[in-house]
Amino acid sequence: MTKKRIVIFTGGNLSPQFLQEIGKDDIIIAADRGALFLIENGIQPHIAVGDFDSITEQELERVRDNSERIITCDPVLKDLTDTEMAFETALDLEPTDILMLGATGTRMDHTLANVHIMVRAMQHHISCTLQDEHNYMMLTTSEAFVEDRGYEYISLLPLTNEVTGITLEGFMYPLDQATIRMGQSLGISNKLLGKSGTVSIDSGLLLIIQSKD
């Protein structure tokens, strides 16, 4: 299968360093203020979506003029967050991979909702990762290859009642057929021994978070 990656820039915490994540063949979808961020940094989003209630009318006109396509909605009557609108738009394009940038911030409700969006992506057999300046997150139901991305810690958290058969290779603190249940901290703050490691599980849904202070 030919890979098709979509990069979603949301209206959360964004940094210019994220622009380096854009590949030449990526499709760029921007949610709300994420579109203005891209345009201010010389990047034209393929699609801009949202209610755009976090920017001024003048800034919205700039987004309209500098986006290949724009999808707007009423800020009061809408049922989806801007990020979920961007995700739904991405699903219509049938990608193999989605990278979400700026999908975290001070609003814990939005951050958790965006982590749950990663679960929805997996249900559609789409690889989805979420990245900010301090964290890189991905999910697995079987095996995941973890690369050193400059984050100091690697933590494992179950998104189902329990995750069984957790085996780690290439980590400072190895596990062999371990079980982690919700509320347990066994998987917190591990580290890679080298440039990469492998996480494999037998059952459940596991959130892998690379993080730094």
PDB file of N, CA, C and O in Angstrom, residues 32 50-53 73-83 85 110:
ATOM      1  N   ASP A  32      -8.574  25.664  12.874  1.00  0.00           N
ATOM      2  CA  ASP A  32      -8.743  26.969  13.499  1.00  0.00           C
ATOM      3  C   ASP A  32      -7.448  27.769  13.500  1.00  0.00           C
ATOM      4  O   ASP A  32      -6.877  28.051  12.452  1.00  0.00           O
ATOM      5  N   GLY A  50     -12.724  24.626  10.801  1.00  0.00           N
ATOM      6  CA  GLY A  50     -13.047  25.097  12.142  1.00  0.00           C
ATOM      7  C   GLY A  50     -14.055  26.210  12.159  1.00  0.00           C
ATOM      8  O   GLY A  50     -14.567  26.636  11.116  1.00  0.00           O
ATOM      9  N   ASP A  51     -14.355  26.692  13.377  1.00  0.00           N
ATOM     10  CA  ASP A  51     -15.248  27.839  13.509  1.00  0.00           C
ATOM     11  C   ASP A  51     -14.478  29.155  13.503  1.00  0.00           C
ATOM     12  O   ASP A  51     -15.065  30.223  13.351  1.00  0.00           O
ATOM     13  N   PHE A  52     -13.159  29.067  13.686  1.00  0.00           N
ATOM     14  CA  PHE A  52     -12.258  30.223  13.628  1.00  0.00           C
ATOM     15  C   PHE A  52     -12.680  31.333  14.594  1.00  0.00           C
ATOM     16  O   PHE A  52     -12.515  32.517  14.310  1.00  0.00           O
ATOM     17  N   ASP A  53     -13.175  30.906  15.750  1.00  0.00           N
ATOM     18  CA  ASP A  53     -13.583  31.886  16.761  1.00  0.00           C
ATOM     19  C   ASP A  53     -12.403  32.395  17.577  1.00  0.00           C
ATOM     20  O   ASP A  53     -12.552  33.299  18.408  1.00  0.00           O
ATOM     21  N   CYS A  73     -17.712  26.461  10.088  1.00  0.00           N
ATOM     22  CA  CYS A  73     -18.945  26.044  10.746  1.00  0.00           C
ATOM     23  C   CYS A  73     -19.332  27.091  11.779  1.00  0.00           C
ATOM     24  O   CYS A  73     -18.533  27.949  12.153  1.00  0.00           O
ATOM     25  N   ASP A  74     -20.575  27.004  12.247  1.00  0.00           N
ATOM     26  CA  ASP A  74     -21.064  27.911  13.278  1.00  0.00           C
ATOM     27  C   ASP A  74     -20.454  27.531  14.621  1.00  0.00           C
ATOM     28  O   ASP A  74     -20.515  26.360  15.031  1.00  0.00           O
ATOM     29  N   PRO A  75     -19.846  28.469  15.352  1.00  0.00           N
ATOM     30  CA  PRO A  75     -19.200  28.134  16.621  1.00  0.00           C
ATOM     31  C   PRO A  75     -20.165  27.685  17.712  1.00  0.00           C
ATOM     32  O   PRO A  75     -19.754  27.022  18.666  1.00  0.00           O
ATOM     33  N   VAL A  76     -21.433  28.043  17.597  1.00  0.00           N
ATOM     34  CA  VAL A  76     -22.411  27.691  18.627  1.00  0.00           C
ATOM     35  C   VAL A  76     -23.092  26.359  18.315  1.00  0.00           C
ATOM     36  O   VAL A  76     -23.283  25.511  19.192  1.00  0.00           O
ATOM     37  N   LEU A  77     -23.428  26.148  17.057  1.00  0.00           N
ATOM     38  CA  LEU A  77     -24.234  24.987  16.686  1.00  0.00           C
ATOM     39  C   LEU A  77     -23.403  23.740  16.392  1.00  0.00           C
ATOM     40  O   LEU A  77     -23.954  22.659  16.250  1.00  0.00           O
ATOM     41  N   LYS A  78     -22.104  23.850  16.313  1.00  0.00           N
ATOM     42  CA  LYS A  78     -21.291  22.691  15.947  1.00  0.00           C
ATOM     43  C   LYS A  78     -21.248  21.667  17.082  1.00  0.00           C
ATOM     44  O   LYS A  78     -21.358  22.009  18.262  1.00  0.00           O
ATOM     45  N   ASP A  79     -21.079  20.384  16.711  1.00  0.00           N
ATOM     46  CA  ASP A  79     -21.011  19.297  17.678  1.00  0.00           C
ATOM     47  C   ASP A  79     -19.584  18.804  17.902  1.00  0.00           C
ATOM     48  O   ASP A  79     -19.315  18.115  18.887  1.00  0.00           O
ATOM     49  N   LEU A  80     -18.678  19.116  17.001  1.00  0.00           N
ATOM     50  CA  LEU A  80     -17.314  18.618  17.068  1.00  0.00           C
ATOM     51  C   LEU A  80     -16.343  19.727  17.443  1.00  0.00           C
ATOM     52  O   LEU A  80     -16.568  20.890  17.136  1.00  0.00           O
ATOM     53  N   THR A  81     -15.257  19.356  18.103  1.00  0.00           N
ATOM     54  CA  THR A  81     -14.174  20.319  18.288  1.00  0.00           C
ATOM     55  C   THR A  81     -13.525  20.569  16.931  1.00  0.00           C
ATOM     56  O   THR A  81     -13.686  19.783  15.988  1.00  0.00           O
ATOM     57  N   ASP A  82     -12.761  21.652  16.849  1.00  0.00           N
ATOM     58  CA  ASP A  82     -12.067  21.944  15.589  1.00  0.00           C
ATOM     59  C   ASP A  82     -11.098  20.822  15.234  1.00  0.00           C
ATOM     60  O   ASP A  82     -10.950  20.468  14.061  1.00  0.00           O
ATOM     61  N   THR A  83     -10.446  20.245  16.236  1.00  0.00           N
ATOM     62  CA  THR A  83      -9.503  19.162  15.971  1.00  0.00           C
ATOM     63  C   THR A  83     -10.218  17.933  15.444  1.00  0.00           C
ATOM     64  O   THR A  83      -9.733  17.272  14.509  1.00  0.00           O
ATOM     65  N   MET A  85     -13.016  17.966  13.805  1.00  0.00           N
ATOM     66  CA  MET A  85     -13.397  18.306  12.429  1.00  0.00           C
ATOM     67  C   MET A  85     -12.239  18.046  11.472  1.00  0.00           C
ATOM     68  O   MET A  85     -12.425  17.489  10.375  1.00  0.00           O
ATOM     69  N   HIS A 110      -9.549  18.984  26.240  1.00  0.00           N
ATOM     70  CA  HIS A 110      -9.195  18.904  24.820  1.00  0.00           C
ATOM     71  C   HIS A 110      -8.037  17.933  24.603  1.00  0.00           C
ATOM     72  O   HIS A 110      -8.036  17.157  23.628  1.00  0.00           O
TER      73      HIS A 110
END
